[in-house]
Amino acid sequence: MTFQIGIGPNNRKSVYFNATVTDGVSCFSIYNHMLIPASFGNPQAEYDSLMTGVTMWDVAAQRQVEISGPDAAALIQYLTTRDISKTKIGQGRYVPICNHEGNLINDPVLLMLAPGQYWLSIADSDIELWASAIAAERGLDVQVFEPDVSPLAIQGPMAESLAADLFGEAVKELKYFGFKQTELQGIPLLLARSGWSKQGGYELYLQDGTRGVELWNLVKAAGAAYDIRPGAPNDLERIESGLVSYGADGRLQTNPCNPFEISLGKLVDFDKADDFVGKAALLKIKAEGAKRRRVGYIIAGAPMLTCEHSLDVKTINGDIVGIMSEFVYSQRFTKNIGVGMIAMDVESDAQDLMIQFDGEGRQINIKPLPFDI
Ligand code: THG
């Protein structure tokens, strides 16, 4: 099967686009209506550099939704399931956002920039629309908009040394999700210890879109000492680590799920003083018990190398009892591994589970996340 995807004006380009093309991007995906590099043509080398060195990613498609004004904190408190009232300037937080039915519609990182000024660093759904509509309907005094901000991630065990070379030793003091305003050769940016992998690293939130290529090249030049490679949020590492991806693991339109099903239940703070969107529904879901749980899967048979997703998990009798949203062949574990959700009443040691792949049935086993085979 060979086909092309037409890219038009409704698919935005990142401010790093030209730099990634120069550096050999071979595959893009679309995220928040923007092109995001998916690969530079050598998946194994990209994975290895994330696991043992340092890799740089154009993650400008992790768009920021700025919420500022006198009622900014009140709006965010109402939008997210977490209690953000104790968040401090320079702190980031992982904040699920649900709709009124209690289904997850995004899982952003929240950054508090100043009193009454926040960014939501969003996953793939239109939170600017959602937040501005809710603010207007509730008569809140805020501005909601997308600022000129484009994150660039450096990830991997050598990322800390690279960040120290670029910004000074103080970067080592930053706590996870902590950030500070800084600059690189006059390029304004916010430096955070964060990123979409479990290998550690930083995100450089560029605040001047005209200087994307310049920033990319500065990071690349400094990273040469550590054999830096361009890469992208890495499905293999993310699945091995069990990191959630809203959109891939669950999405309102294709596989609606609540935070309890997708292992984010601990981020629902029913005790916070303020009401929040979805609270009533989530209380009911919690009282009744979630119907599914997030799990890892081991899939029998030869390495599964083709690109498929969202497979039904069935019993030998053909009953659908779960979903495998993503899978990969892991060289590290020398096994096919996947993630997804399974009905609560299926035992974790069930031996009668299958998926259909390439026209044949394959036996699968449930494993807790993260994988530790
Ligand atoms: N960084 C930034 N923005 C983002 C992402 C990011 N926006 C899109 C997407 N990723 C949002 N989703 C996540 C999912 C997981 C994490 C961060 C953002 C994450 N989770 C840690 C974990 O699960 O172990 C820590 C969670 C916690 O502390 O509670 O880092 O990556 N800027």
GROMACS .gro file of C-alpha atoms and ligand atoms in nm:
model
  405
    1MET     CA    1   0.000   0.000   0.000
    2THR     CA    2   0.153   0.329  -0.108
    3PHE     CA    3  -0.015   0.662  -0.078
    4GLN     CA    4   0.055   1.023   0.002
    5ILE     CA    5  -0.098   1.262   0.249
    6GLY     CA    6  -0.166   1.610   0.119
    7ILE     CA    7  -0.023   1.882   0.339
    8GLY     CA    8  -0.198   2.216   0.302
    9PRO     CA    9  -0.231   2.547   0.480
   10ASN     CA   10  -0.437   2.391   0.757
   11ASN     CA   11  -0.137   2.180   0.863
   12ARG     CA   12   0.090   2.428   1.034
   13LYS     CA   13   0.468   2.417   1.017
   14SER     CA   14   0.684   2.435   1.324
   15VAL     CA   15   0.940   2.714   1.359
   16TYR     CA   16   1.203   2.435   1.345
   17PHE     CA   17   1.061   2.293   1.020
   18ASN     CA   18   1.342   2.408   0.790
   19ALA     CA   19   1.608   2.289   1.034
   20THR     CA   20   1.454   1.942   1.061
   21VAL     CA   21   1.430   1.915   0.682
   22THR     CA   22   1.798   2.011   0.651
   23ASP     CA   23   1.883   1.748   0.912
   24GLY     CA   24   1.703   1.470   0.728
   25VAL     CA   25   1.356   1.432   0.873
   26SER     CA   26   1.198   1.136   0.691
   27CYS     CA   27   0.850   1.118   0.837
   28PHE     CA   28   0.608   1.364   0.991
   29SER     CA   29   0.292   1.316   1.190
   30ILE     CA   30   0.024   1.576   1.268
   31TYR     CA   31  -0.036   1.700   1.622
   32ASN     CA   32  -0.239   2.005   1.721
   33HIS     CA   33  -0.287   2.083   1.350
   34MET     CA   34   0.093   2.106   1.311
   35LEU     CA   35   0.358   1.893   1.146
   36ILE     CA   36   0.567   1.711   1.403
   37PRO     CA   37   0.873   1.504   1.306
   38ALA     CA   38   0.815   1.134   1.368
   39SER     CA   39   1.145   0.994   1.243
   40PHE     CA   40   1.478   1.082   1.086
   41GLY     CA   41   1.503   0.748   0.908
   42ASN     CA   42   1.695   0.535   1.158
   43PRO     CA   43   1.463   0.425   1.440
   44GLN     CA   44   1.722   0.207   1.612
   45ALA     CA   45   1.986   0.483   1.621
   46GLU     CA   46   1.724   0.733   1.744
   47TYR     CA   47   1.623   0.495   2.022
   48ASP     CA   48   1.986   0.420   2.118
   49SER     CA   49   2.074   0.787   2.139
   50LEU     CA   50   1.773   0.848   2.367
   51MET     CA   51   1.872   0.554   2.591
   52THR     CA   52   2.248   0.612   2.610
   53GLY     CA   53   2.326   0.964   2.482
   54VAL     CA   54   2.115   1.265   2.397
   55THR     CA   55   1.862   1.337   2.126
   56MET     CA   56   1.688   1.661   2.018
   57TRP     CA   57   1.323   1.683   1.924
   58ASP     CA   58   1.107   1.944   1.752
   59VAL     CA   59   0.807   1.929   1.983
   60ALA     CA   60   0.670   2.271   1.891
   61ALA     CA   61   0.340   2.093   1.827
   62GLN     CA   62   0.310   2.068   2.205
   63ARG     CA   63   0.134   2.405   2.178
   64GLN     CA   64   0.097   2.641   2.470
   65VAL     CA   65  -0.240   2.777   2.570
   66GLU     CA   66  -0.180   3.087   2.779
   67ILE     CA   67  -0.438   3.176   3.041
   68SER     CA   68  -0.376   3.511   3.203
   69GLY     CA   69  -0.574   3.769   3.395
   70PRO     CA   70  -0.729   3.812   3.740
   71ASP     CA   71  -0.933   3.489   3.713
   72ALA     CA   72  -0.661   3.272   3.554
   73ALA     CA   73  -0.608   3.052   3.860
   74ALA     CA   74  -0.984   3.010   3.906
   75LEU     CA   75  -1.029   2.902   3.545
   76ILE     CA   76  -0.746   2.648   3.562
   77GLN     CA   77  -0.873   2.512   3.890
   78TYR     CA   78  -1.212   2.462   3.723
   79LEU     CA   79  -1.064   2.306   3.407
   80THR     CA   80  -0.841   2.043   3.565
   81THR     CA   81  -0.905   1.752   3.801
   82ARG     CA   82  -0.602   1.846   4.014
   83ASP     CA   83  -0.572   2.098   4.292
   84ILE     CA   84  -0.345   2.367   4.152
   85SER     CA   85  -0.398   2.616   4.434
   86LYS     CA   86  -0.056   2.546   4.590
   87THR     CA   87   0.137   2.563   4.261
   88LYS     CA   88   0.430   2.804   4.276
   89ILE     CA   89   0.594   3.023   4.014
   90GLY     CA   90   0.850   2.812   3.829
   91GLN     CA   91   0.666   2.488   3.898
   92GLY     CA   92   0.510   2.260   3.643
   93ARG     CA   93   0.238   2.005   3.701
   94TYR     CA   94   0.077   1.725   3.505
   95VAL     CA   95  -0.293   1.820   3.495
   96PRO     CA   96  -0.562   1.601   3.335
   97ILE     CA   97  -0.855   1.783   3.175
   98CYS     CA   98  -1.190   1.605   3.148
   99ASN     CA   99  -1.523   1.689   2.990
  100HIS     CA  100  -1.850   1.693   3.181
  101GLU     CA  101  -1.893   1.317   3.137
  102GLY     CA  102  -1.559   1.260   3.310
  103ASN     CA  103  -1.381   1.155   2.991
  104LEU     CA  104  -1.025   1.272   2.940
  105ILE     CA  105  -0.991   1.539   2.670
  106ASN     CA  106  -0.627   1.636   2.727
  107ASP     CA  107  -0.338   1.580   2.972
  108PRO     CA  108  -0.124   1.895   2.961
  109VAL     CA  109   0.171   2.011   3.162
  110LEU     CA  110   0.076   2.329   3.350
  111LEU     CA  111   0.343   2.598   3.400
  112MET     CA  112   0.288   2.885   3.641
  113LEU     CA  113   0.479   3.185   3.501
  114ALA     CA  114   0.357   3.459   3.735
  115PRO     CA  115   0.055   3.528   3.955
  116GLY     CA  116  -0.234   3.524   3.709
  117GLN     CA  117  -0.026   3.386   3.420
  118TYR     CA  118  -0.015   3.020   3.321
  119TRP     CA  119   0.058   2.801   3.021
  120LEU     CA  120  -0.104   2.471   2.947
  121SER     CA  121   0.142   2.270   2.735
  122ILE     CA  122  -0.117   2.062   2.561
  123ALA     CA  123  -0.155   1.719   2.403
  124ASP     CA  124  -0.344   1.678   2.077
  125SER     CA  125  -0.684   1.847   2.118
  126ASP     CA  126  -0.823   2.201   2.096
  127ILE     CA  127  -0.795   2.324   2.453
  128GLU     CA  128  -0.778   2.690   2.348
  129LEU     CA  129  -1.138   2.659   2.225
  130TRP     CA  130  -1.250   2.467   2.531
  131ALA     CA  131  -1.086   2.703   2.782
  132SER     CA  132  -1.201   3.023   2.613
  133ALA     CA  133  -1.560   2.897   2.583
  134ILE     CA  134  -1.575   2.794   2.946
  135ALA     CA  135  -1.418   3.123   3.057
  136ALA     CA  136  -1.671   3.327   2.859
  137GLU     CA  137  -1.970   3.121   2.971
  138ARG     CA  138  -1.866   3.160   3.334
  139GLY     CA  139  -1.795   3.532   3.302
  140LEU     CA  140  -1.429   3.494   3.404
  141ASP     CA  141  -1.186   3.781   3.355
  142VAL     CA  142  -0.907   3.611   3.157
  143GLN     CA  143  -0.735   3.610   2.820
  144VAL     CA  144  -0.696   3.270   2.654
  145PHE     CA  145  -0.462   3.254   2.354
  146GLU     CA  146  -0.176   3.069   2.193
  147PRO     CA  147   0.149   3.260   2.253
  148ASP     CA  148   0.455   3.250   2.026
  149VAL     CA  149   0.617   2.956   2.208
  150SER     CA  150   0.779   2.648   2.054
  151PRO     CA  151   0.927   2.375   2.274
  152LEU     CA  152   1.246   2.195   2.169
  153ALA     CA  153   1.328   1.888   2.379
  154ILE     CA  154   1.666   1.738   2.463
  155GLN     CA  155   1.626   1.392   2.610
  156GLY     CA  156   1.855   1.116   2.727
  157PRO     CA  157   2.119   1.055   2.997
  158MET     CA  158   2.359   1.312   2.848
  159ALA     CA  159   2.094   1.585   2.829
  160GLU     CA  160   2.190   1.719   3.171
  161SER     CA  161   2.554   1.772   3.070
  162LEU     CA  162   2.446   1.936   2.745
  163ALA     CA  163   2.205   2.169   2.930
  164ALA     CA  164   2.484   2.258   3.176
  165ASP     CA  165   2.717   2.342   2.885
  166LEU     CA  166   2.451   2.566   2.731
  167PHE     CA  167   2.301   2.731   3.039
  168GLY     CA  168   2.540   2.671   3.331
  169GLU     CA  169   2.565   2.422   3.616
  170ALA     CA  170   2.253   2.563   3.788
  171VAL     CA  171   2.033   2.363   3.550
  172LYS     CA  172   2.122   2.056   3.756
  173GLU     CA  173   1.930   2.204   4.049
  174LEU     CA  174   1.601   2.219   3.858
  175LYS     CA  175   1.342   1.975   3.994
  176TYR     CA  176   1.127   1.763   3.762
  177PHE     CA  177   0.881   1.996   3.581
  178GLY     CA  178   1.062   2.296   3.737
  179PHE     CA  179   1.155   2.578   3.497
  180LYS     CA  180   1.319   2.918   3.475
  181GLN     CA  181   1.330   3.206   3.231
  182THR     CA  182   1.665   3.231   3.054
  183GLU     CA  183   1.824   3.299   2.715
  184LEU     CA  184   2.080   3.157   2.477
  185GLN     CA  185   2.284   3.414   2.283
  186GLY     CA  186   1.997   3.657   2.327
  187ILE     CA  187   1.726   3.408   2.222
  188PRO     CA  188   1.455   3.424   2.490
  189LEU     CA  189   1.342   3.090   2.623
  190LEU     CA  190   1.209   2.913   2.924
  191LEU     CA  191   1.412   2.611   3.032
  192ALA     CA  192   1.226   2.325   3.202
  193ARG     CA  193   1.334   1.987   3.331
  194SER     CA  194   1.072   1.779   3.154
  195GLY     CA  195   1.004   1.589   2.835
  196TRP     CA  196   0.809   1.303   2.693
  197SER     CA  197   1.040   1.017   2.788
  198LYS     CA  198   1.157   0.849   3.106
  199GLN     CA  199   1.524   0.901   3.016
  200GLY     CA  200   1.547   1.251   3.165
  201GLY     CA  201   1.613   1.581   2.999
  202TYR     CA  202   1.495   1.933   2.938
  203GLU     CA  203   1.257   2.131   2.723
  204LEU     CA  204   1.356   2.469   2.579
  205TYR     CA  205   1.039   2.672   2.530
  206LEU     CA  206   1.154   2.914   2.259
  207GLN     CA  207   0.975   3.252   2.290
  208ASP     CA  208   1.070   3.403   1.954
  209GLY     CA  209   0.944   3.209   1.653
  210THR     CA  210   1.176   3.394   1.416
  211ARG     CA  211   1.478   3.227   1.580
  212GLY     CA  212   1.382   2.859   1.562
  213VAL     CA  213   1.648   2.748   1.316
  214GLU     CA  214   1.911   2.947   1.505
  215LEU     CA  215   1.820   2.779   1.835
  216TRP     CA  216   1.811   2.434   1.672
  217ASN     CA  217   2.160   2.486   1.531
  218LEU     CA  218   2.304   2.615   1.860
  219VAL     CA  219   2.176   2.308   2.044
  220LYS     CA  220   2.299   2.081   1.768
  221ALA     CA  221   2.648   2.238   1.772
  222ALA     CA  222   2.681   2.212   2.151
  223GLY     CA  223   2.537   1.860   2.140
  224ALA     CA  224   2.801   1.741   1.894
  225ALA     CA  225   3.028   1.675   2.194
  226TYR     CA  226   2.775   1.408   2.299
  227ASP     CA  227   2.695   1.277   1.950
  228ILE     CA  228   2.350   1.434   1.963
  229ARG     CA  229   2.101   1.310   1.701
  230PRO     CA  230   1.772   1.454   1.587
  231GLY     CA  231   1.480   1.236   1.684
  232ALA     CA  232   1.119   1.251   1.795
  233PRO     CA  233   0.901   1.141   2.084
  234ASN     CA  234   0.987   0.774   2.069
  235ASP     CA  235   0.700   0.524   2.061
  236LEU     CA  236   0.923   0.233   2.158
  237GLU     CA  237   1.065   0.404   2.467
  238ARG     CA  238   0.726   0.549   2.561
  239ILE     CA  239   0.559   0.207   2.544
  240GLU     CA  240   0.842   0.038   2.737
  241SER     CA  241   0.811   0.312   3.002
  242GLY     CA  242   0.431   0.312   3.005
  243LEU     CA  243   0.403   0.689   2.951
  244VAL     CA  244   0.049   0.795   2.862
  245SER     CA  245  -0.025   0.955   2.526
  246TYR     CA  246  -0.365   1.123   2.499
  247GLY     CA  247  -0.472   1.059   2.143
  248ALA     CA  248  -0.282   0.734   2.102
  249ASP     CA  249  -0.395   0.550   2.416
  250GLY     CA  250  -0.734   0.710   2.438
  251ARG     CA  251  -0.914   0.988   2.258
  252LEU     CA  252  -1.261   1.124   2.313
  253GLN     CA  253  -1.373   1.045   1.958
  254THR     CA  254  -1.223   0.697   1.917
  255ASN     CA  255  -1.163   0.539   2.257
  256PRO     CA  256  -1.315   0.761   2.525
  257CYS     CA  257  -1.167   0.690   2.865
  258ASN     CA  258  -1.177   0.842   3.209
  259PRO     CA  259  -0.866   0.910   3.424
  260PHE     CA  260  -0.927   0.599   3.637
  261GLU     CA  261  -0.913   0.376   3.330
  262ILE     CA  262  -0.594   0.528   3.193
  263SER     CA  263  -0.400   0.514   3.523
  264LEU     CA  264  -0.437   0.885   3.603
  265GLY     CA  265  -0.687   0.832   3.887
  266LYS     CA  266  -0.440   0.960   4.146
  267LEU     CA  267  -0.451   1.298   3.968
  268VAL     CA  268  -0.822   1.347   4.045
  269ASP     CA  269  -0.844   1.558   4.362
  270PHE     CA  270  -1.201   1.527   4.488
  271ASP     CA  271  -1.095   1.703   4.808
  272LYS     CA  272  -1.001   2.033   4.647
  273ALA     CA  273  -1.211   2.326   4.760
  274ASP     CA  274  -1.331   2.425   4.413
  275ASP     CA  275  -1.564   2.252   4.173
  276PHE     CA  276  -1.418   2.124   3.844
  277VAL     CA  277  -1.549   2.006   3.508
  278GLY     CA  278  -1.643   1.639   3.529
  279LYS     CA  279  -1.642   1.618   3.909
  280ALA     CA  280  -1.995   1.484   3.948
  281ALA     CA  281  -1.944   1.226   3.673
  282LEU     CA  282  -1.606   1.120   3.811
  283LEU     CA  283  -1.748   1.075   4.162
  284LYS     CA  284  -2.008   0.841   4.015
  285ILE     CA  285  -1.747   0.650   3.810
  286LYS     CA  286  -1.527   0.613   4.118
  287ALA     CA  287  -1.818   0.493   4.333
  288GLU     CA  288  -1.925   0.236   4.072
  289GLY     CA  289  -1.565   0.136   3.998
  290ALA     CA  290  -1.387   0.188   3.665
  291LYS     CA  291  -1.484  -0.069   3.400
  292ARG     CA  292  -1.136  -0.100   3.246
  293ARG     CA  293  -0.773  -0.064   3.350
  294ARG     CA  294  -0.457   0.034   3.165
  295VAL     CA  295  -0.213  -0.254   3.113
  296GLY     CA  296   0.087  -0.368   2.916
  297TYR     CA  297   0.071  -0.672   2.689
  298ILE     CA  298   0.328  -0.924   2.569
  299ILE     CA  299   0.241  -1.062   2.228
  300ALA     CA  300   0.362  -1.406   2.120
  301GLY     CA  301   0.528  -1.480   1.788
  302ALA     CA  302   0.771  -1.323   1.545
  303PRO     CA  303   0.862  -0.951   1.567
  304MET     CA  304   0.565  -0.735   1.465
  305LEU     CA  305   0.714  -0.465   1.247
  306THR     CA  306   0.420  -0.325   1.051
  307CYS     CA  307   0.251  -0.011   1.161
  308GLU     CA  308  -0.092  -0.091   1.300
  309HIS     CA  309  -0.280   0.020   1.606
  310SER     CA  310  -0.607  -0.003   1.797
  311LEU     CA  311  -0.654  -0.381   1.783
  312ASP     CA  312  -0.936  -0.554   1.970
  313VAL     CA  313  -0.829  -0.780   2.253
  314LYS     CA  314  -1.052  -1.088   2.251
  315THR     CA  315  -1.093  -1.405   2.448
  316ILE     CA  316  -1.053  -1.735   2.263
  317ASN     CA  317  -1.434  -1.736   2.242
  318GLY     CA  318  -1.425  -1.412   2.046
  319ASP     CA  319  -1.560  -1.177   2.314
  320ILE     CA  320  -1.401  -0.833   2.296
  321VAL     CA  321  -1.261  -0.757   2.642
  322GLY     CA  322  -1.009  -0.483   2.573
  323ILE     CA  323  -0.803  -0.282   2.331
  324MET     CA  324  -0.435  -0.274   2.237
  325SER     CA  325  -0.389   0.085   2.130
  326GLU     CA  326  -0.020   0.056   2.034
  327PHE     CA  327   0.244  -0.212   2.002
  328VAL     CA  328   0.609  -0.239   1.902
  329TYR     CA  329   0.882  -0.498   1.887
  330SER     CA  330   1.125  -0.427   2.173
  331GLN     CA  331   1.482  -0.535   2.110
  332ARG     CA  332   1.565  -0.461   2.471
  333PHE     CA  333   1.312  -0.718   2.590
  334THR     CA  334   1.329  -0.929   2.269
  335LYS     CA  335   0.951  -0.936   2.271
  336ASN     CA  336   0.653  -0.771   2.110
  337ILE     CA  337   0.502  -0.536   2.366
  338GLY     CA  338   0.186  -0.328   2.363
  339VAL     CA  339  -0.027  -0.103   2.580
  340GLY     CA  340  -0.400  -0.066   2.611
  341MET     CA  341  -0.697  -0.121   2.832
  342ILE     CA  342  -0.863  -0.438   2.954
  343ALA     CA  343  -1.195  -0.504   3.128
  344MET     CA  344  -1.166  -0.504   3.508
  345ASP     CA  345  -1.301  -0.858   3.537
  346VAL     CA  346  -1.023  -1.007   3.324
  347GLU     CA  347  -0.758  -1.158   3.553
  348SER     CA  348  -0.401  -1.035   3.513
  349ASP     CA  349  -0.282  -1.393   3.456
  350ALA     CA  350  -0.549  -1.472   3.194
  351GLN     CA  351  -0.420  -1.725   2.940
  352ASP     CA  352  -0.703  -1.702   2.686
  353LEU     CA  353  -0.644  -1.357   2.534
  354MET     CA  354  -0.574  -1.297   2.165
  355ILE     CA  355  -0.537  -1.033   1.901
  356GLN     CA  356  -0.571  -1.070   1.526
  357PHE     CA  357  -0.260  -0.955   1.342
  358ASP     CA  358  -0.180  -1.003   0.972
  359GLY     CA  359  -0.476  -1.239   0.943
  360GLU     CA  360  -0.369  -1.471   1.223
  361GLY     CA  361  -0.447  -1.500   1.592
  362ARG     CA  362  -0.169  -1.432   1.840
  363GLN     CA  363  -0.177  -1.514   2.208
  364ILE     CA  364  -0.115  -1.226   2.448
  365ASN     CA  365  -0.039  -1.192   2.818
  366ILE     CA  366  -0.105  -0.899   3.050
  367LYS     CA  367   0.193  -0.725   3.214
  368PRO     CA  368   0.197  -0.435   3.459
  369LEU     CA  369   0.345  -0.104   3.338
  370PRO     CA  370   0.620   0.006   3.311
  371PHE     CA  371   0.760  -0.304   3.141
  372ASP     CA  372   1.026  -0.475   3.347
  373ILE     CA  373   1.054  -0.812   3.180
  374THG     N1  374   0.606   1.815   2.764
  374THG     C1  375   0.540   1.929   2.739
  374THG     N2  376   0.417   1.931   2.687
  374THG     C2  377   0.355   1.815   2.656
  374THG     C3  378   0.418   1.690   2.682
  374THG     C4  379   0.548   1.693   2.737
  374THG     N3  380   0.232   1.817   2.599
  374THG     C5  381   0.181   1.697   2.540
  374THG     C6  382   0.210   1.575   2.624
  374THG     N4  383   0.353   1.572   2.655
  374THG     C7  384   0.130   1.583   2.753
  374THG     N5  385   0.130   1.457   2.822
  374THG     C8  386   0.225   1.422   2.917
  374THG     C9  387   0.228   1.291   2.959
  374THG    C10  388   0.321   1.252   3.056
  374THG    C11  389   0.409   1.344   3.108
  374THG    C12  390   0.406   1.474   3.065
  374THG    C13  391   0.312   1.514   2.970
  374THG    C14  392   0.505   1.306   3.214
  374THG     N6  393   0.468   1.211   3.301
  374THG    C15  394   0.554   1.162   3.407
  374THG    C16  395   0.517   1.016   3.433
  374THG     O1  396   0.408   0.974   3.396
  374THG     O2  397   0.599   0.947   3.489
  374THG    C17  398   0.538   1.242   3.535
  374THG    C18  399   0.397   1.259   3.582
  374THG    C19  400   0.381   1.328   3.716
  374THG     O3  401   0.472   1.390   3.769
  374THG     O4  402   0.273   1.317   3.773
  374THG     O5  403   0.614   1.360   3.223
  374THG     O6  404   0.613   1.588   2.759
  374THG     N7  405   0.600   2.045   2.764
   0.00000   0.00000   0.00000
